[in-house]
PDB file of C-alpha atoms in Angstrom:
ATOM      1  CA  UNK E   1      26.600 -10.875  -6.309  1.00 49.00           C
ATOM      2  CA  UNK E   2      26.481  -7.237  -5.588  1.00 47.00           C
ATOM      3  CA  UNK E   3      30.145  -6.620  -5.717  1.00 46.00           C
ATOM      4  CA  UNK E   4      31.823  -2.987  -5.924  1.00 52.00           C
ATOM      5  CA  UNK E   5      32.071  -3.616  -9.534  1.00 59.00           C
ATOM      6  CA  UNK E   6      28.108  -3.646 -10.235  1.00 76.00           C
ATOM      7  CA  UNK E   7      25.465  -1.810  -8.580  1.00 89.00           C
ATOM      8  CA  UNK E   8      22.235  -3.558  -7.353  1.00 91.00           C
ATOM      9  CA  UNK E   9      20.499  -2.051 -10.463  1.00 90.00           C
ATOM     10  CA  UNK E  10      22.933  -3.815 -12.811  1.00 90.00           C
ATOM     11  CA  UNK E  11      22.654  -7.093 -11.022  1.00 91.00           C
ATOM     12  CA  UNK E  12      18.786  -6.930 -10.811  1.00 93.00           C
ATOM     13  CA  UNK E  13      18.686  -6.044 -14.709  1.00 91.00           C
ATOM     14  CA  UNK E  14      20.858  -8.969 -15.456  1.00 91.00           C
ATOM     15  CA  UNK E  15      18.899 -11.497 -13.268  1.00 91.00           C
ATOM     16  CA  UNK E  16      15.430 -10.614 -14.220  1.00 90.00           C
ATOM     17  CA  UNK E  17      15.685  -8.927 -17.709  1.00 84.00           C
ATOM     18  CA  UNK E  18      12.669 -10.381 -19.134  1.00 86.00           C
ATOM     19  CA  UNK E  19      10.432  -9.895 -15.940  1.00 87.00           C
ATOM     20  CA  UNK E  20      11.107  -6.206 -14.976  1.00 90.00           C
ATOM     21  CA  UNK E  21       9.083  -3.388 -16.462  1.00 92.00           C
ATOM     22  CA  UNK E  22      11.585  -0.837 -15.153  1.00 93.00           C
ATOM     23  CA  UNK E  23      14.528  -0.302 -12.802  1.00 93.00           C
ATOM     24  CA  UNK E  24      15.091   3.141 -11.497  1.00 93.00           C
ATOM     25  CA  UNK E  25      17.420   4.576  -8.617  1.00 90.00           C
ATOM     26  CA  UNK E  26      16.381   7.725  -6.980  1.00 85.00           C
ATOM     27  CA  UNK E  27      17.958   9.186  -3.850  1.00 84.00           C
ATOM     28  CA  UNK E  28      20.104   6.107  -3.624  1.00 84.00           C
ATOM     29  CA  UNK E  29      17.444   3.572  -3.505  1.00 90.00           C
ATOM     30  CA  UNK E  30      16.553   1.056  -6.368  1.00 95.00           C
ATOM     31  CA  UNK E  31      12.695   0.862  -7.199  1.00 95.00           C
ATOM     32  CA  UNK E  32      11.819  -2.085  -9.748  1.00 96.00           C
ATOM     33  CA  UNK E  33       8.513  -2.632 -11.017  1.00 95.00           C
ATOM     34  CA  UNK E  34       7.407  -6.257 -11.777  1.00 96.00           C
ATOM     35  CA  UNK E  35       4.643  -7.830 -13.887  1.00 94.00           C
ATOM     36  CA  UNK E  36       1.977  -9.241 -11.612  1.00 95.00           C
ATOM     37  CA  UNK E  37       2.002 -12.711 -13.469  1.00 94.00           C
ATOM     38  CA  UNK E  38       5.816 -12.921 -12.589  1.00 94.00           C
ATOM     39  CA  UNK E  39       5.759 -11.505  -9.306  1.00 95.00           C
ATOM     40  CA  UNK E  40       5.997 -14.525  -6.868  1.00 96.00           C
ATOM     41  CA  UNK E  41       8.682 -16.121  -8.873  1.00 95.00           C
ATOM     42  CA  UNK E  42      10.845 -12.792  -8.836  1.00 96.00           C
ATOM     43  CA  UNK E  43       9.982 -12.276  -5.097  1.00 97.00           C
ATOM     44  CA  UNK E  44      11.344 -15.758  -4.408  1.00 97.00           C
ATOM     45  CA  UNK E  45      14.390 -15.245  -6.447  1.00 95.00           C
ATOM     46  CA  UNK E  46      15.065 -12.000  -4.519  1.00 96.00           C
ATOM     47  CA  UNK E  47      14.663 -13.852  -1.174  1.00 97.00           C
ATOM     48  CA  UNK E  48      16.704 -16.942  -1.931  1.00 96.00           C
ATOM     49  CA  UNK E  49      19.533 -15.724  -4.579  1.00 94.00           C
ATOM     50  CA  UNK E  50      23.013 -15.675  -2.855  1.00 92.00           C
ATOM     51  CA  UNK E  51      24.335 -12.206  -3.031  1.00 90.00           C
ATOM     52  CA  UNK E  52      20.782 -10.654  -2.841  1.00 94.00           C
ATOM     53  CA  UNK E  53      19.045 -12.467   0.306  1.00 95.00           C
ATOM     54  CA  UNK E  54      16.212  -9.866   0.736  1.00 96.00           C
ATOM     55  CA  UNK E  55      15.066 -11.917   3.832  1.00 96.00           C
ATOM     56  CA  UNK E  56      13.045  -9.128   5.405  1.00 97.00           C
ATOM     57  CA  UNK E  57       9.759  -7.647   4.126  1.00 97.00           C
ATOM     58  CA  UNK E  58       9.779  -4.208   6.157  1.00 97.00           C
ATOM     59  CA  UNK E  59       6.596  -2.971   4.788  1.00 96.00           C
ATOM     60  CA  UNK E  60       3.848  -3.625   2.356  1.00 97.00           C
ATOM     61  CA  UNK E  61       1.143  -1.037   1.042  1.00 96.00           C
ATOM     62  CA  UNK E  62      -1.413  -0.556  -1.422  1.00 96.00           C
ATOM     63  CA  UNK E  63      -1.500   2.550  -3.566  1.00 95.00           C
ATOM     64  CA  UNK E  64      -4.347   4.018  -5.548  1.00 95.00           C
ATOM     65  CA  UNK E  65      -3.127   6.030  -8.393  1.00 93.00           C
ATOM     66  CA  UNK E  66      -6.456   7.118  -9.784  1.00 89.00           C
ATOM     67  CA  UNK E  67      -5.633  10.825  -9.243  1.00 83.00           C
ATOM     68  CA  UNK E  68      -1.909  10.728  -9.152  1.00 84.00           C
ATOM     69  CA  UNK E  69      -0.428  13.867 -10.732  1.00 75.00           C
ATOM     70  CA  UNK E  70      -3.541  15.788 -10.993  1.00 76.00           C
ATOM     71  CA  UNK E  71      -5.135  12.957 -13.003  1.00 72.00           C
ATOM     72  CA  UNK E  72      -2.437  12.770 -15.519  1.00 77.00           C
ATOM     73  CA  UNK E  73      -1.777   9.222 -14.515  1.00 80.00           C
ATOM     74  CA  UNK E  74      -2.060   6.837 -17.486  1.00 85.00           C
ATOM     75  CA  UNK E  75      -1.525   3.193 -16.046  1.00 89.00           C
ATOM     76  CA  UNK E  76      -3.120   0.965 -13.948  1.00 94.00           C
ATOM     77  CA  UNK E  77      -5.023   2.157 -11.057  1.00 94.00           C
ATOM     78  CA  UNK E  78      -3.934  -0.045  -8.188  1.00 96.00           C
ATOM     79  CA  UNK E  79      -0.510  -1.282  -7.197  1.00 97.00           C
ATOM     80  CA  UNK E  80       1.326  -2.893  -4.139  1.00 98.00           C
ATOM     81  CA  UNK E  81       4.759  -1.760  -3.014  1.00 97.00           C
ATOM     82  CA  UNK E  82       6.878  -3.971  -1.176  1.00 98.00           C
ATOM     83  CA  UNK E  83       9.911  -2.532   0.937  1.00 97.00           C
ATOM     84  CA  UNK E  84      12.593  -5.258   1.244  1.00 97.00           C
ATOM     85  CA  UNK E  85      15.897  -5.274   3.108  1.00 96.00           C
ATOM     86  CA  UNK E  86      18.927  -7.406   2.948  1.00 96.00           C
ATOM     87  CA  UNK E  87      20.651  -7.403   6.302  1.00 95.00           C
ATOM     88  CA  UNK E  88      23.469  -9.699   4.940  1.00 94.00           C
ATOM     89  CA  UNK E  89      23.999  -7.240   2.042  1.00 92.00           C
ATOM     90  CA  UNK E  90      23.055  -3.979   3.854  1.00 92.00           C
ATOM     91  CA  UNK E  91      20.751  -3.290   1.016  1.00 94.00           C
ATOM     92  CA  UNK E  92      17.111  -1.917   0.433  1.00 95.00           C
ATOM     93  CA  UNK E  93      14.978  -2.539  -2.314  1.00 96.00           C
ATOM     94  CA  UNK E  94      11.440  -1.184  -3.372  1.00 97.00           C
ATOM     95  CA  UNK E  95       9.398  -3.503  -5.577  1.00 97.00           C
ATOM     96  CA  UNK E  96       6.137  -2.266  -7.220  1.00 96.00           C
ATOM     97  CA  UNK E  97       3.357  -4.380  -8.769  1.00 97.00           C
ATOM     98  CA  UNK E  98       0.370  -3.151 -10.445  1.00 97.00           C
ATOM     99  CA  UNK E  99      -2.887  -5.225 -10.471  1.00 97.00           C
ATOM    100  CA  UNK E 100      -3.870  -6.121 -13.823  1.00 95.00           C
ATOM    101  CA  UNK E 101      -7.576  -5.271 -13.357  1.00 94.00           C
ATOM    102  CA  UNK E 102      -8.869  -2.017 -11.904  1.00 93.00           C
ATOM    103  CA  UNK E 103     -12.258  -3.340 -11.201  1.00 93.00           C
ATOM    104  CA  UNK E 104     -11.385  -6.186  -9.241  1.00 95.00           C
ATOM    105  CA  UNK E 105      -7.548  -5.892  -8.287  1.00 96.00           C
ATOM    106  CA  UNK E 106      -6.034  -9.146  -7.545  1.00 97.00           C
ATOM    107  CA  UNK E 107      -2.252 -10.029  -6.742  1.00 97.00           C
ATOM    108  CA  UNK E 108      -0.530 -13.162  -5.800  1.00 97.00           C
ATOM    109  CA  UNK E 109       0.202 -13.441  -1.978  1.00 97.00           C
ATOM    110  CA  UNK E 110       3.622 -13.519  -0.792  1.00 97.00           C
ATOM    111  CA  UNK E 111       2.906 -14.861   2.639  1.00 97.00           C
ATOM    112  CA  UNK E 112       4.811 -18.127   1.657  1.00 96.00           C
ATOM    113  CA  UNK E 113       8.063 -16.018   1.031  1.00 97.00           C
ATOM    114  CA  UNK E 114       7.766 -13.810   4.057  1.00 97.00           C
ATOM    115  CA  UNK E 115       5.365 -14.685   6.825  1.00 96.00           C
ATOM    116  CA  UNK E 116       5.414 -11.167   7.977  1.00 95.00           C
ATOM    117  CA  UNK E 117       3.206 -10.249   4.831  1.00 97.00           C
ATOM    118  CA  UNK E 118       0.045 -11.633   6.431  1.00 97.00           C
ATOM    119  CA  UNK E 119      -1.045  -8.404   8.336  1.00 96.00           C
ATOM    120  CA  UNK E 120       0.199  -6.213   5.742  1.00 97.00           C
ATOM    121  CA  UNK E 121      -1.908  -7.895   2.919  1.00 97.00           C
ATOM    122  CA  UNK E 122      -4.769  -7.860   5.281  1.00 97.00           C
ATOM    123  CA  UNK E 123      -4.670  -4.399   5.743  1.00 97.00           C
ATOM    124  CA  UNK E 124      -4.283  -3.377   2.066  1.00 97.00           C
ATOM    125  CA  UNK E 125      -7.331  -5.633   1.617  1.00 97.00           C
ATOM    126  CA  UNK E 126      -9.321  -3.996   4.177  1.00 95.00           C
ATOM    127  CA  UNK E 127      -8.310  -0.380   3.321  1.00 95.00           C
ATOM    128  CA  UNK E 128      -7.951  -0.527  -0.712  1.00 96.00           C
ATOM    129  CA  UNK E 129      -9.778  -3.676  -1.690  1.00 95.00           C
ATOM    130  CA  UNK E 130      -6.835  -5.390  -3.060  1.00 97.00           C
ATOM    131  CA  UNK E 131      -7.285  -9.263  -3.153  1.00 97.00           C
ATOM    132  CA  UNK E 132      -4.434 -11.506  -2.435  1.00 97.00           C
ATOM    133  CA  UNK E 133      -4.826 -15.104  -3.924  1.00 97.00           C
ATOM    134  CA  UNK E 134      -3.350 -17.574  -1.723  1.00 96.00           C
ATOM    135  CA  UNK E 135      -3.522 -15.798   1.418  1.00 97.00           C
ATOM    136  CA  UNK E 136      -4.340 -18.188   4.369  1.00 95.00           C
ATOM    137  CA  UNK E 137      -6.808 -15.763   6.136  1.00 93.00           C
ATOM    138  CA  UNK E 138      -7.725 -12.700   3.951  1.00 94.00           C
ATOM    139  CA  UNK E 139     -10.376 -10.764   6.049  1.00 92.00           C
ATOM    140  CA  UNK E 140     -10.728  -7.272   7.454  1.00 91.00           C
ATOM    141  CA  UNK E 141      -8.098  -6.282  10.001  1.00 92.00           C
ATOM    142  CA  UNK E 142      -8.942  -2.512  10.819  1.00 92.00           C
ATOM    143  CA  UNK E 143     -12.572  -1.818  10.010  1.00 88.00           C
ATOM    144  CA  UNK E 144     -15.731  -3.518  11.292  1.00 81.00           C
ATOM    145  CA  UNK E 145     -16.961  -6.673   9.881  1.00 76.00           C
ATOM    146  CA  UNK E 146     -20.039  -4.906   8.459  1.00 76.00           C
ATOM    147  CA  UNK E 147     -18.142  -2.037   6.878  1.00 80.00           C
ATOM    148  CA  UNK E 148     -19.010  -1.554   3.297  1.00 81.00           C
ATOM    149  CA  UNK E 149     -16.278  -0.097   1.060  1.00 86.00           C
ATOM    150  CA  UNK E 150     -12.553   0.536   0.839  1.00 91.00           C
ATOM    151  CA  UNK E 151     -11.774   3.742   2.881  1.00 90.00           C
ATOM    152  CA  UNK E 152      -8.452   4.533   1.295  1.00 92.00           C
ATOM    153  CA  UNK E 153      -9.675   4.311  -2.298  1.00 91.00           C
ATOM    154  CA  UNK E 154      -9.742   7.919  -3.731  1.00 89.00           C
ATOM    155  CA  UNK E 155     -13.280   7.494  -4.963  1.00 87.00           C
ATOM    156  CA  UNK E 156     -14.590   6.800  -1.193  1.00 85.00           C
ATOM    157  CA  UNK E 157     -16.915   9.358   0.044  1.00 79.00           C
ATOM    158  CA  UNK E 158     -15.403  11.573   2.749  1.00 76.00           C
ATOM    159  CA  UNK E 159     -18.139  11.320   5.134  1.00 70.00           C
ATOM    160  CA  UNK E 160     -19.008   7.631   4.645  1.00 65.00           C
ATOM    161  CA  UNK E 161     -22.536   6.134   4.428  1.00 70.00           C
ATOM    162  CA  UNK E 162     -23.260   4.739   7.897  1.00 77.00           C
ATOM    163  CA  UNK E 163     -22.058   5.378  11.578  1.00 78.00           C
ATOM    164  CA  UNK E 164     -21.516   2.579  13.918  1.00 79.00           C
ATOM    165  CA  UNK E 165     -22.018   3.354  17.765  1.00 83.00           C
ATOM    166  CA  UNK E 166     -23.011   1.634  20.891  1.00 89.00           C
ATOM    167  CA  UNK E 167     -26.374   2.465  22.131  1.00 90.00           C
ATOM    168  CA  UNK E 168     -26.839   2.232  25.880  1.00 94.00           C
ATOM    169  CA  UNK E 169     -30.390   1.958  25.999  1.00 94.00           C
ATOM    170  CA  UNK E 170     -30.586  -0.839  23.594  1.00 93.00           C
ATOM    171  CA  UNK E 171     -27.313  -2.496  25.025  1.00 93.00           C
ATOM    172  CA  UNK E 172     -26.055  -3.279  21.604  1.00 92.00           C
ATOM    173  CA  UNK E 173     -23.981  -1.815  18.528  1.00 86.00           C
ATOM    174  CA  UNK E 174     -26.523   0.014  16.088  1.00 87.00           C
ATOM    175  CA  UNK E 175     -25.924   1.329  12.550  1.00 83.00           C
ATOM    176  CA  UNK E 176     -27.343   4.579  11.487  1.00 83.00           C
ATOM    177  CA  UNK E 177     -27.160   6.934   8.411  1.00 83.00           C
ATOM    178  CA  UNK E 178     -24.310   9.527   8.654  1.00 76.00           C
ATOM    179  CA  UNK E 179     -25.693  12.822   9.199  1.00 70.00           C
ATOM    180  CA  UNK E 180     -23.157  15.646   8.577  1.00 67.00           C
ATOM    181  CA  UNK E 181     -24.062  19.129   8.147  1.00 72.00           C
ATOM    182  CA  UNK E 182     -21.922  20.562   5.454  1.00 70.00           C
ATOM    183  CA  UNK E 183     -19.959  23.649   6.789  1.00 69.00           C
ATOM    184  CA  UNK E 184     -17.579  26.175   5.410  1.00 73.00           C
ATOM    185  CA  UNK E 185     -14.664  26.744   8.208  1.00 70.00           C
ATOM    186  CA  UNK E 186     -12.968  30.275   7.469  1.00 72.00           C
ATOM    187  CA  UNK E 187      -9.919  30.907   9.745  1.00 69.00           C
ATOM    188  CA  UNK E 188     -10.379  34.056  11.807  1.00 69.00           C
ATOM    189  CA  UNK E 189      -7.235  36.187  11.880  1.00 70.00           C
ATOM    190  CA  UNK E 190      -6.746  38.629  14.860  1.00 66.00           C
ATOM    191  CA  UNK E 191      -3.861  40.919  14.795  1.00 67.00           C
ATOM    192  CA  UNK E 192      -2.958  44.018  16.704  1.00 69.00           C
ATOM    193  CA  UNK E 193      -3.398  47.331  15.003  1.00 71.00           C
ATOM    194  CA  UNK E 194       0.514  47.876  14.976  1.00 71.00           C
ATOM    195  CA  UNK E 195       1.471  44.337  14.073  1.00 66.00           C
ATOM    196  CA  UNK E 196       4.800  44.236  12.259  1.00 67.00           C
ATOM    197  CA  UNK E 197       5.678  47.892  12.933  1.00 71.00           C
ATOM    198  CA  UNK E 198       8.799  48.963  14.959  1.00 63.00           C
TER     199      UNK E 198
END
């Protein structure tokens, strides 16, 4: 399908004309933006279509665009970016899908298409609060089960709210409010008197 006569961008535009929001080629890699409602169908076709065969999901990550471009971003806040690889065709593809709602971002799970998406989706859920409907086991993977919030969101406080530590006297894990003293760190510059003079 991706013969020498047609580029990957052209083939994708022909196959998914109605389902793509945009197709861009930057630095030799193609990025497509797909509507959330049509994402699963597009992903399955990318995986199964002869001439494409994007059979490997190499990465999946969440993105919070709330302060992108110094606050100039006008679109949806949350997206998931999928990095796909076609070993047969020796091609890479980036797929970006924006969640329809900013307050409760939900996308469809692609675990049925790529089993390796399981832990990637759990990571995006844990760190960004992105929910993947149809995921077989959507629970935290990196933070503690009692953790409140999504630490990679741009509105998450830098110091957090509570601290978890093991208390040897009580012989258990305890939670306590974070106490961080605000301080200003100014680098001290020390130079010789004749620095730079020959």
